[in-house]
PDB file of C-alpha atoms in Angstrom:
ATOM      1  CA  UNK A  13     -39.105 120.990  36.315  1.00 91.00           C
ATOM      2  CA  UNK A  14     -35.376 121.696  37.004  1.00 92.00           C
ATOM      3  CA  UNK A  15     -32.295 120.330  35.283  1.00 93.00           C
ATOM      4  CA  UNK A  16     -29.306 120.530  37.732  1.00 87.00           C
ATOM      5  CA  UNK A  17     -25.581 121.920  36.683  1.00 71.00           C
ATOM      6  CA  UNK A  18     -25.962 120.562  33.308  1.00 71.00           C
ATOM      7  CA  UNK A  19     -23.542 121.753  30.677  1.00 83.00           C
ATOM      8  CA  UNK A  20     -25.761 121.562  27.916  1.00 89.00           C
ATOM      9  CA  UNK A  21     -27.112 123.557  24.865  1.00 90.00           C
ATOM     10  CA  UNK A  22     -30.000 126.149  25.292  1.00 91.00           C
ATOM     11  CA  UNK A  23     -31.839 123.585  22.890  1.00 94.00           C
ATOM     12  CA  UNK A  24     -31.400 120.413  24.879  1.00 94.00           C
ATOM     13  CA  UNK A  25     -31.996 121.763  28.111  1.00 94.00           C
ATOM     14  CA  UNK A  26     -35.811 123.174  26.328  1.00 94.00           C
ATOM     15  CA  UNK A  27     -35.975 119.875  25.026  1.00 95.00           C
ATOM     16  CA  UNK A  28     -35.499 117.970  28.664  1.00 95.00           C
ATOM     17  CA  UNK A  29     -37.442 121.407  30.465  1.00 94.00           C
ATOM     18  CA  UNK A  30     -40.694 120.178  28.071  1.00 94.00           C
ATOM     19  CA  UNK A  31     -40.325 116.003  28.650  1.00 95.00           C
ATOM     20  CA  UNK A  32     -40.230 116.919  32.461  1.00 95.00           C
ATOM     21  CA  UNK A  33     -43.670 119.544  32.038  1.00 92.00           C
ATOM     22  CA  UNK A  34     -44.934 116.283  30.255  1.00 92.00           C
ATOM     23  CA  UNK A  35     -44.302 113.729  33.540  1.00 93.00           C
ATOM     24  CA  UNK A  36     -45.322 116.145  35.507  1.00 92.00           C
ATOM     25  CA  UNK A  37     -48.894 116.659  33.184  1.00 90.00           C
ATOM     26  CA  UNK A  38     -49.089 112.875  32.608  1.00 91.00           C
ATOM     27  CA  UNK A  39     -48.895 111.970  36.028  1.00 89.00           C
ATOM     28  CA  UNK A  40     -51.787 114.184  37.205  1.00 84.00           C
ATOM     29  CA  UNK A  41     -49.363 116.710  38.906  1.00 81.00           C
ATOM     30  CA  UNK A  42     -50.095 119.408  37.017  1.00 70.00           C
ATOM     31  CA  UNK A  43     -53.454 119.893  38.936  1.00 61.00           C
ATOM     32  CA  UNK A  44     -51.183 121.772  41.740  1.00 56.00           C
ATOM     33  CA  UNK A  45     -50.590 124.456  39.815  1.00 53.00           C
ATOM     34  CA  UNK A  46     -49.749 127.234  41.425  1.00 57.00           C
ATOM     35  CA  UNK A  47     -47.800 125.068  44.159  1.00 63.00           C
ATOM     36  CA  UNK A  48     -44.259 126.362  43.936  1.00 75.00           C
ATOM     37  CA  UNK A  49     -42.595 124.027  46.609  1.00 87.00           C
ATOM     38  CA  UNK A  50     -42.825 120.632  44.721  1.00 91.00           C
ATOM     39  CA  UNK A  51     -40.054 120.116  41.549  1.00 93.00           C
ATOM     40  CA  UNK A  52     -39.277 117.621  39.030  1.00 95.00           C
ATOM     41  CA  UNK A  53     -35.432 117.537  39.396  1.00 96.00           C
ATOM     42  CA  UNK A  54     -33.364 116.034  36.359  1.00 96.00           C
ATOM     43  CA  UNK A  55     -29.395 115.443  36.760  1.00 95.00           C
ATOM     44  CA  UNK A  56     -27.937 113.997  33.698  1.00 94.00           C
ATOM     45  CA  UNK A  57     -24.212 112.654  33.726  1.00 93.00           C
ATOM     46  CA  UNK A  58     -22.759 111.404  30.594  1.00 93.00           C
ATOM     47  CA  UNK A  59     -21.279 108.558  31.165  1.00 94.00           C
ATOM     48  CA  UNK A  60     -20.394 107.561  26.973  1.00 94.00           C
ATOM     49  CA  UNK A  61     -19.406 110.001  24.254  1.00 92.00           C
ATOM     50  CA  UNK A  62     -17.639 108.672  21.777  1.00 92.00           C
ATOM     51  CA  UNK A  63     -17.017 109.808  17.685  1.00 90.00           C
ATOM     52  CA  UNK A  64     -18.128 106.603  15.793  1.00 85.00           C
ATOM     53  CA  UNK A  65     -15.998 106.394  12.213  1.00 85.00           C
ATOM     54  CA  UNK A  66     -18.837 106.571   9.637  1.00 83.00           C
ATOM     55  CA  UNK A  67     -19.628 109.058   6.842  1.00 81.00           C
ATOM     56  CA  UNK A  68     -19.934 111.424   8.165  1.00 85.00           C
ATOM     57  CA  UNK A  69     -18.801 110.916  11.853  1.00 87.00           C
ATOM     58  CA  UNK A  70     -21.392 110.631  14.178  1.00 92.00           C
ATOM     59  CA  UNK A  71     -21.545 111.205  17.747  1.00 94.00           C
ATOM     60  CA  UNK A  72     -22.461 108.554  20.149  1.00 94.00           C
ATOM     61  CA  UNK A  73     -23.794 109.715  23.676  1.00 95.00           C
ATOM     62  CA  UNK A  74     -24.770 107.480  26.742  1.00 96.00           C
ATOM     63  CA  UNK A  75     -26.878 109.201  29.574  1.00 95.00           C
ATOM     64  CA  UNK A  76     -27.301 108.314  33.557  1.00 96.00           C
ATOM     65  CA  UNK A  77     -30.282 110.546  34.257  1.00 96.00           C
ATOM     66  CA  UNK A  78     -30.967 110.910  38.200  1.00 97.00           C
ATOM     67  CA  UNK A  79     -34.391 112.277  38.516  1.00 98.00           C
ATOM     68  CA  UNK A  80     -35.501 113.162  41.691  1.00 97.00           C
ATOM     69  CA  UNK A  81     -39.149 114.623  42.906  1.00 97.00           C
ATOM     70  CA  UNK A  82     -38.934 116.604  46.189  1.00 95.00           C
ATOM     71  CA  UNK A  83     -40.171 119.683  48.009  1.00 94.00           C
ATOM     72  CA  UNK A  84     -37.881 122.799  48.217  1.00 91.00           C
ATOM     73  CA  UNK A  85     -39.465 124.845  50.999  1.00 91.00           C
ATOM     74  CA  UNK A  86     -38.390 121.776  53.224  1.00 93.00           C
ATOM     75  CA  UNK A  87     -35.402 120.607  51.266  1.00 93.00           C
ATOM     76  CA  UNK A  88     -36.928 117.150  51.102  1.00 95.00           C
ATOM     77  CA  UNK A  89     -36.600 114.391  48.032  1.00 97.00           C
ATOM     78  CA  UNK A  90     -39.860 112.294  48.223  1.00 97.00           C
ATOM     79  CA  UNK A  91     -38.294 109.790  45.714  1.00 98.00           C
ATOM     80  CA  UNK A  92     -35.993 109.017  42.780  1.00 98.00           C
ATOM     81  CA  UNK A  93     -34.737 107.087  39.983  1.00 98.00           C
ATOM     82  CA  UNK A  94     -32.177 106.733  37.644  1.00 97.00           C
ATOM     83  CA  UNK A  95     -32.437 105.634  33.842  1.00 97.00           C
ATOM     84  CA  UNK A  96     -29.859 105.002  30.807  1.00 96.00           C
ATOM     85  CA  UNK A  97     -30.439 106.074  27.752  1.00 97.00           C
ATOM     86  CA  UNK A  98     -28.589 106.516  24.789  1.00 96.00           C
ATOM     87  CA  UNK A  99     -28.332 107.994  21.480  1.00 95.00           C
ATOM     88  CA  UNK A 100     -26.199 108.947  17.886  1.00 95.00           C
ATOM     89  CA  UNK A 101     -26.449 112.112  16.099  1.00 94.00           C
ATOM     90  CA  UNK A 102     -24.320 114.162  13.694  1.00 93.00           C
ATOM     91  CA  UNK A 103     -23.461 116.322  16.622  1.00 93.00           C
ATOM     92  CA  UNK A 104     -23.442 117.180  20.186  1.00 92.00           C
ATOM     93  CA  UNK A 105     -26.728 118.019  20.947  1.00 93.00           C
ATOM     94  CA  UNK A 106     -28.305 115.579  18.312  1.00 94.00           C
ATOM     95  CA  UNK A 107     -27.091 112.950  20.114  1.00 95.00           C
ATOM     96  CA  UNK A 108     -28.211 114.482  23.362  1.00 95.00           C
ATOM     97  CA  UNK A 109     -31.935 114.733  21.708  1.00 95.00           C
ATOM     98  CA  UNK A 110     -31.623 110.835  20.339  1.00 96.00           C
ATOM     99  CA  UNK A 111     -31.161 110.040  24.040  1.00 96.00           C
ATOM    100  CA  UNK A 112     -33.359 112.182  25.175  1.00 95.00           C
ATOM    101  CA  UNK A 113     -35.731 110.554  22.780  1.00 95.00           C
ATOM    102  CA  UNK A 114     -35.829 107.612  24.815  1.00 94.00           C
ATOM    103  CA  UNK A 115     -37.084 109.361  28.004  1.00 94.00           C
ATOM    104  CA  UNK A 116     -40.400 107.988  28.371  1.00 92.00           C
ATOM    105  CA  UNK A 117     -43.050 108.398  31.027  1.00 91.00           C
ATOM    106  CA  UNK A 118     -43.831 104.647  30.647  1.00 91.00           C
ATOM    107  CA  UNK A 119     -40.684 103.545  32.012  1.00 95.00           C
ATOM    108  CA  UNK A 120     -41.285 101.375  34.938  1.00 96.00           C
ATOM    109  CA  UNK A 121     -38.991 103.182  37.097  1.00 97.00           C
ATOM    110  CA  UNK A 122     -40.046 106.313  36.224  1.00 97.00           C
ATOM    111  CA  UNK A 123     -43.865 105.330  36.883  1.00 96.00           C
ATOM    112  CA  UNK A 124     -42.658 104.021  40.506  1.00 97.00           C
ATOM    113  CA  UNK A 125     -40.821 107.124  41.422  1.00 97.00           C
ATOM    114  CA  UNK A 126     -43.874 109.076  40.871  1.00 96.00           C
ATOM    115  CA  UNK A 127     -46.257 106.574  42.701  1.00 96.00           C
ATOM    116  CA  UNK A 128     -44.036 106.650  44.878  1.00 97.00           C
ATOM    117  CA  UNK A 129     -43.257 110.164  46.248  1.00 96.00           C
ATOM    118  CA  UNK A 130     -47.507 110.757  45.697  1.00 94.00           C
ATOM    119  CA  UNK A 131     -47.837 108.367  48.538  1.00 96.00           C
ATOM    120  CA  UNK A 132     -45.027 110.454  50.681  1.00 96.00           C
ATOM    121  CA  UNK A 133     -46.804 113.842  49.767  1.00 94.00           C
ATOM    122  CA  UNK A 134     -49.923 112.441  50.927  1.00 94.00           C
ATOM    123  CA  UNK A 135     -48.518 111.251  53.747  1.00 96.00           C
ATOM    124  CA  UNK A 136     -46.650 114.463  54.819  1.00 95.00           C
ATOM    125  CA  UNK A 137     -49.241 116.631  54.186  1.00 94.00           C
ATOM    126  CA  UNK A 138     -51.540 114.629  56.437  1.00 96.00           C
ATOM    127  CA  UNK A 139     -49.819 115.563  59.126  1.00 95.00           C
ATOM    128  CA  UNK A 140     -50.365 119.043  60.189  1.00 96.00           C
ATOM    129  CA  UNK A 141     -48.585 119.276  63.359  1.00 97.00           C
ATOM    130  CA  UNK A 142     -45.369 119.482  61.161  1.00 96.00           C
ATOM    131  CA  UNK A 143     -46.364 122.720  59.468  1.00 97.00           C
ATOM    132  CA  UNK A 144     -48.291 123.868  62.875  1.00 97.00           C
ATOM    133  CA  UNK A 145     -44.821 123.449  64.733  1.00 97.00           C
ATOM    134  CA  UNK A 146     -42.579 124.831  62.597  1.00 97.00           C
ATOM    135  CA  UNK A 147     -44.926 128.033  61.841  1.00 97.00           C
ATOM    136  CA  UNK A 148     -45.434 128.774  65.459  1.00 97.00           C
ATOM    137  CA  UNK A 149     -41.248 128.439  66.121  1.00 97.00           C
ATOM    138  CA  UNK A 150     -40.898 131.459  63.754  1.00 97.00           C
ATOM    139  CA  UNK A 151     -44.154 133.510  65.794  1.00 96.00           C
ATOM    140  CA  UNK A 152     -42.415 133.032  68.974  1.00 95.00           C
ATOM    141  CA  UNK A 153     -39.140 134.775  67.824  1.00 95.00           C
ATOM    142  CA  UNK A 154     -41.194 137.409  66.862  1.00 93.00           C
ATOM    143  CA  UNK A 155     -41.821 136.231  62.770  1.00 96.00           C
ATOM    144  CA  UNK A 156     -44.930 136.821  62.445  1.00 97.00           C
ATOM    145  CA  UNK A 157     -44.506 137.506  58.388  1.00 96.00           C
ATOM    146  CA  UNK A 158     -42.137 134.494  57.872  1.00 96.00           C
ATOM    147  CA  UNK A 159     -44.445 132.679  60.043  1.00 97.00           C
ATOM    148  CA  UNK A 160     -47.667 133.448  57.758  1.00 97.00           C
ATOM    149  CA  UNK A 161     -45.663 133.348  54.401  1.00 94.00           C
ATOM    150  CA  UNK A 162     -44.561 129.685  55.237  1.00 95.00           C
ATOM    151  CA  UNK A 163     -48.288 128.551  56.092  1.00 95.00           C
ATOM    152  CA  UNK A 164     -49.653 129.720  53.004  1.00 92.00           C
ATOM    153  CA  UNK A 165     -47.040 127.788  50.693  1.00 90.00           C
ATOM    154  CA  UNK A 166     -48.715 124.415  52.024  1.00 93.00           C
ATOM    155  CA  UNK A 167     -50.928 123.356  49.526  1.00 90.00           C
ATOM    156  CA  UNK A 168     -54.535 121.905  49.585  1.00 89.00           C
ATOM    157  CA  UNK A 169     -53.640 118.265  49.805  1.00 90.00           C
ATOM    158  CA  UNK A 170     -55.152 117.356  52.944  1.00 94.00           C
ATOM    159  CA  UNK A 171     -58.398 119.252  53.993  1.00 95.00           C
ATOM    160  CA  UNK A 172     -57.790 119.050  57.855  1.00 97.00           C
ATOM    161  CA  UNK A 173     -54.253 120.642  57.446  1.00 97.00           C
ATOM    162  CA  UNK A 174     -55.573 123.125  55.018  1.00 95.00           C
ATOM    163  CA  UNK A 175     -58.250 124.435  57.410  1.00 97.00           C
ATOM    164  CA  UNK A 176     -55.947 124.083  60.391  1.00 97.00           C
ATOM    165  CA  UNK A 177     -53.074 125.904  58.738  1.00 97.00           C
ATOM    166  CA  UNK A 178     -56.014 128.524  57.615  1.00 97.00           C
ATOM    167  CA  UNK A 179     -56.766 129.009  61.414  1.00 97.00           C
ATOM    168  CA  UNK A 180     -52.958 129.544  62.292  1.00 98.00           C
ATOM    169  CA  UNK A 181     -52.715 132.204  59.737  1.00 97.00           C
ATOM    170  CA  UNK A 182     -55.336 134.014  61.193  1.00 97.00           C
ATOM    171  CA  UNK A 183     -54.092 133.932  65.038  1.00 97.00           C
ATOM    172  CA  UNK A 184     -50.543 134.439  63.985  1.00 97.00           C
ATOM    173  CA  UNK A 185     -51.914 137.925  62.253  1.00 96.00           C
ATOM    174  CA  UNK A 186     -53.850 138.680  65.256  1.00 96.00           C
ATOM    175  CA  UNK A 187     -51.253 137.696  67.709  1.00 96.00           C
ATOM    176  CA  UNK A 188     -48.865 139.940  65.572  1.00 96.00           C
ATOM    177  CA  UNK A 189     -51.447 143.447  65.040  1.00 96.00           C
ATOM    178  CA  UNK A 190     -52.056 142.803  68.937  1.00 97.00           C
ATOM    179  CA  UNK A 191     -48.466 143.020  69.673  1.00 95.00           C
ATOM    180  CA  UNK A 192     -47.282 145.590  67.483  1.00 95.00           C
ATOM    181  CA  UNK A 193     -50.341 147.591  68.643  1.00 96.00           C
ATOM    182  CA  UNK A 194     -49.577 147.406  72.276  1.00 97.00           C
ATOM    183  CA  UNK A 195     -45.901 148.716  71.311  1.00 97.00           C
ATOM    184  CA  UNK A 196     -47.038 151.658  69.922  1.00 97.00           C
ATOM    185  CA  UNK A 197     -49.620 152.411  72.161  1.00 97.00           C
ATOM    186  CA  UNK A 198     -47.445 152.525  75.213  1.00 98.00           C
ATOM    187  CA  UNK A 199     -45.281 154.810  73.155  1.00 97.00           C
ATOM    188  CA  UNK A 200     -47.592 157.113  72.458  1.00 97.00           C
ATOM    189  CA  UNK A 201     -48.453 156.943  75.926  1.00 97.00           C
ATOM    190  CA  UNK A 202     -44.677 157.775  76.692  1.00 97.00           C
ATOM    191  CA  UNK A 203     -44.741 161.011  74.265  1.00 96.00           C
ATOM    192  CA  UNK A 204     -48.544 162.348  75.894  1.00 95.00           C
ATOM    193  CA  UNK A 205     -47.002 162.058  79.696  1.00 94.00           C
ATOM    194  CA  UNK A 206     -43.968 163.458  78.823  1.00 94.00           C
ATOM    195  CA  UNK A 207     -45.702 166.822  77.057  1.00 91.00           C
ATOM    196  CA  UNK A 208     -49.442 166.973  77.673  1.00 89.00           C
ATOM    197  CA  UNK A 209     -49.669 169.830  75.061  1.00 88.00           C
ATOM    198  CA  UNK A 210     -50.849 170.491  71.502  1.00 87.00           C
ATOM    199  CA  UNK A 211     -47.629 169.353  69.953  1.00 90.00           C
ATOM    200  CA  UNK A 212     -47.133 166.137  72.207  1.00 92.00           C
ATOM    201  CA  UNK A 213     -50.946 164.954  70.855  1.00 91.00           C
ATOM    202  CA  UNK A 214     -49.711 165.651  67.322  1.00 89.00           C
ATOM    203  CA  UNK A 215     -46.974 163.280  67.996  1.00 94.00           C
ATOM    204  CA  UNK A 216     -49.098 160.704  69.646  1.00 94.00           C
ATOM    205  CA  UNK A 217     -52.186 160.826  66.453  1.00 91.00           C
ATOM    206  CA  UNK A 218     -49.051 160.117  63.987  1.00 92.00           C
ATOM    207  CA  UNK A 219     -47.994 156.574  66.545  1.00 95.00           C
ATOM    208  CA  UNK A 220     -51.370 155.842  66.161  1.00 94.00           C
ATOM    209  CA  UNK A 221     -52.490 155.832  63.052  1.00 90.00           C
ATOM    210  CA  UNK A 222     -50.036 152.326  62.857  1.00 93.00           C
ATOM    211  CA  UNK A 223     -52.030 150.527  65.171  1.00 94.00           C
ATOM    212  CA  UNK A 224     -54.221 148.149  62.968  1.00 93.00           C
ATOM    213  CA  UNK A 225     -58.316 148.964  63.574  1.00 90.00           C
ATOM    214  CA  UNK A 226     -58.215 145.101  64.496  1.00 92.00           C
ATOM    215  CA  UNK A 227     -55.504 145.209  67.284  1.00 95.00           C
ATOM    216  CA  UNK A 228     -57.142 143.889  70.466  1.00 96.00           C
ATOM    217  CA  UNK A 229     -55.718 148.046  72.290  1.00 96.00           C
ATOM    218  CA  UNK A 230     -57.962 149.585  70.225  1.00 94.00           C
ATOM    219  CA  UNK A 231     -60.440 150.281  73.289  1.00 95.00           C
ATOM    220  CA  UNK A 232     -57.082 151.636  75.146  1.00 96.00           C
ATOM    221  CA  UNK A 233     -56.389 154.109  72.389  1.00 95.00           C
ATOM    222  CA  UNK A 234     -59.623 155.797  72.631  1.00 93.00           C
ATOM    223  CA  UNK A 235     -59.281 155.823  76.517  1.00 95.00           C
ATOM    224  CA  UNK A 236     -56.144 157.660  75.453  1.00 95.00           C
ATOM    225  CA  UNK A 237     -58.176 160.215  73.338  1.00 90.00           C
ATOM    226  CA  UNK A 238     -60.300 161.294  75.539  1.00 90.00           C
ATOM    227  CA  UNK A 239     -57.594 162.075  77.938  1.00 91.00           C
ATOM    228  CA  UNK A 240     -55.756 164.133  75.332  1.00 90.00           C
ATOM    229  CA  UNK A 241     -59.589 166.037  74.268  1.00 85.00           C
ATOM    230  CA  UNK A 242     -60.250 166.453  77.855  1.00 86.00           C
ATOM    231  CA  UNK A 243     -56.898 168.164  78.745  1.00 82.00           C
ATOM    232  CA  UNK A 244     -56.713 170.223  75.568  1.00 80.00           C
ATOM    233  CA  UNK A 245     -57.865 173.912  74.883  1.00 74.00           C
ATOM    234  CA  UNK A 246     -60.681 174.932  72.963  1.00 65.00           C
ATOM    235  CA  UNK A 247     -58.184 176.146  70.397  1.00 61.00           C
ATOM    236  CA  UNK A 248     -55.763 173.656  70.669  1.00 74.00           C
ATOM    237  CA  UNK A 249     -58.886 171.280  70.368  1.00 68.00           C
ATOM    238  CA  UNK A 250     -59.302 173.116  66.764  1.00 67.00           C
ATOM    239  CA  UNK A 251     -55.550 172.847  65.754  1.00 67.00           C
ATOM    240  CA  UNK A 252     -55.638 169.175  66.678  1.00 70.00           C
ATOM    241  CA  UNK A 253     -59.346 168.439  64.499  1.00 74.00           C
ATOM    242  CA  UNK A 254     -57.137 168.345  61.796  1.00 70.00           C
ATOM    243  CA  UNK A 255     -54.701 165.793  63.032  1.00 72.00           C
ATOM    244  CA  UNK A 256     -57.949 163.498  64.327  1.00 73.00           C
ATOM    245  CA  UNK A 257     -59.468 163.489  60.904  1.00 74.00           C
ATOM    246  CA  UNK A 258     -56.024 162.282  59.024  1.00 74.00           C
ATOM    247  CA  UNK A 259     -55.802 160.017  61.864  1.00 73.00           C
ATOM    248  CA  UNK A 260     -59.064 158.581  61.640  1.00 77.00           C
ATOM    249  CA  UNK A 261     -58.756 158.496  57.452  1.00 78.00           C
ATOM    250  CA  UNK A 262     -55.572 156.104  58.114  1.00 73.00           C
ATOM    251  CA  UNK A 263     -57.486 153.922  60.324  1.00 75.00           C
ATOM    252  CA  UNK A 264     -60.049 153.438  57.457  1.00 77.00           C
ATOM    253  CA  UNK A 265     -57.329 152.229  55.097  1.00 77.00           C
ATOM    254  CA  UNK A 266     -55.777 149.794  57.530  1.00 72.00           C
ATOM    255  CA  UNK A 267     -58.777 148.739  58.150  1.00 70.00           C
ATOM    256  CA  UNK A 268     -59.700 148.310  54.194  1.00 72.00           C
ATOM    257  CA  UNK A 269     -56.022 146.576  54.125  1.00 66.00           C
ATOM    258  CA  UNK A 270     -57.162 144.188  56.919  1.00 61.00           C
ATOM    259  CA  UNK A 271     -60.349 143.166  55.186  1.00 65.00           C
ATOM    260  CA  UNK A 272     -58.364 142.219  52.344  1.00 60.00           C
ATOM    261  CA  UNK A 273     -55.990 140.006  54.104  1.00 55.00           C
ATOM    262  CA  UNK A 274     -58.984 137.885  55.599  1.00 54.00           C
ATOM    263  CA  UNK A 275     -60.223 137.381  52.137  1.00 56.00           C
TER     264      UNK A 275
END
């Protein structure tokens, strides 16, 4: 729930924040917790507020409020509706709450906008070439992240996009360890023909160790190792043990990291 730009008290905007948690509840939306992208938006515009002469003066308030349910990942209203409602109190925000009073989730309108936008969730969310398309734009200019982050805000409406989108995820990572691991292969390959000694394999064990245990160079990189063992001294082979073993203990935890992404 959301109330937009409203220049209200701390107490009516609680009071609207809980009748919109209530819609939400009532209308079986509640069951996506979790789901960030959808909101409950409520704009209220008085359009009455007037001081009626009695003892002692009350305040009467008439309210337009514009409620709109949409998704905010793709800036997208699924449906709205607008309702009047109106109230008197001794003050400000009594009269806000004696409209608010009014705000019922078995107004017709109300229970149309919500019927509504569940058919145009459904509907979008059945179609998983939208999400597909969009995710893969942001791995071709190199977004891997963005492009995972975005897949895993859609939410399990439809089981064929949730399985599909679950498959993207999974290529985009490996599509983005298989990249990043060629780049820093070829660098270390760069620093070991440029120095072939102890202190050029030193440099190359700490370009490594970023290469995810997953990445698809991993049989290059121990192609590579062999080449630096082979051309190494007995003592130099010593000095760079060391190096190997720290090496080898940062593959481990990548590789523990990777694990834990898949589940």
């Amino acid at each position: 729930p959301i109330i937009s730009d409203a220049d209200i008290s701390e107490e009516v905007a609680k009071n609207v924040t809980n009748k919109l948690s209530r819609m939400i509840s009532s209308f079986g939306y509640g069951s996506l917790g979790g789901v960030e992208r959808f909101v409950l938006v409520a704009n209220m515009d008085v359009t009455r507020n007037d001081v009626v002469p009695s003892n002692p003066p009350r305040v009467s308030k008439s309210i337009d409020m514009t409620l709109m349910i949409g998704d905010v990942v793709e800036n997208m209203v699924f449906s709205s509706c607008c309702v009047t409602l109106a109230g008197v109190g001794v003050n400000d925000t009594k009269a806000y709450i004696s409209a608010l009073s009014r705000l019922s989730p078995s107004n017709i309108l109300i229970s149309q906008m919500f019927d509504e936008a569940q058919q145009e969730i459904v509907k979008m969310y059945s179609n998983s070439t939208f999400f597909l398309t969009k995710a893969r734009s942001y791995s071709q200019q190199g977004e891997y992240e963005r492009a995972i982050a975005y897949l895993m805000t859609v939410p399990a409406i439809d089981k064929t996009t949730t399985e599909l989108c679950q498959r993207e995820i999974e290529d985009t990572y490996r599509h983005k360890i298989d990249k990043e691991g060629l780049v820093l292969y070829n660098r270390a390959c760069a620093v070991w023909r440029s120095t072939r000694d102890i202190h050029g394999a030193k440099q190359v064990a700490e370009i490594l160790s970023g290469i995810d245990p997953y990445a698809s160079v991993m049989s290059e990189v121990d192609v590579l190792w062999k080449d630096i063992e082979s051309r190494l001294r007995a003592n130099e082979l010593a000095e760079l043990e060391a190096e190997k073993r720290a090496y080898e203990e940062r593959m481990k935890e990548a590789e523990m990291t990777s694990e834990g992404m898949k589940q």
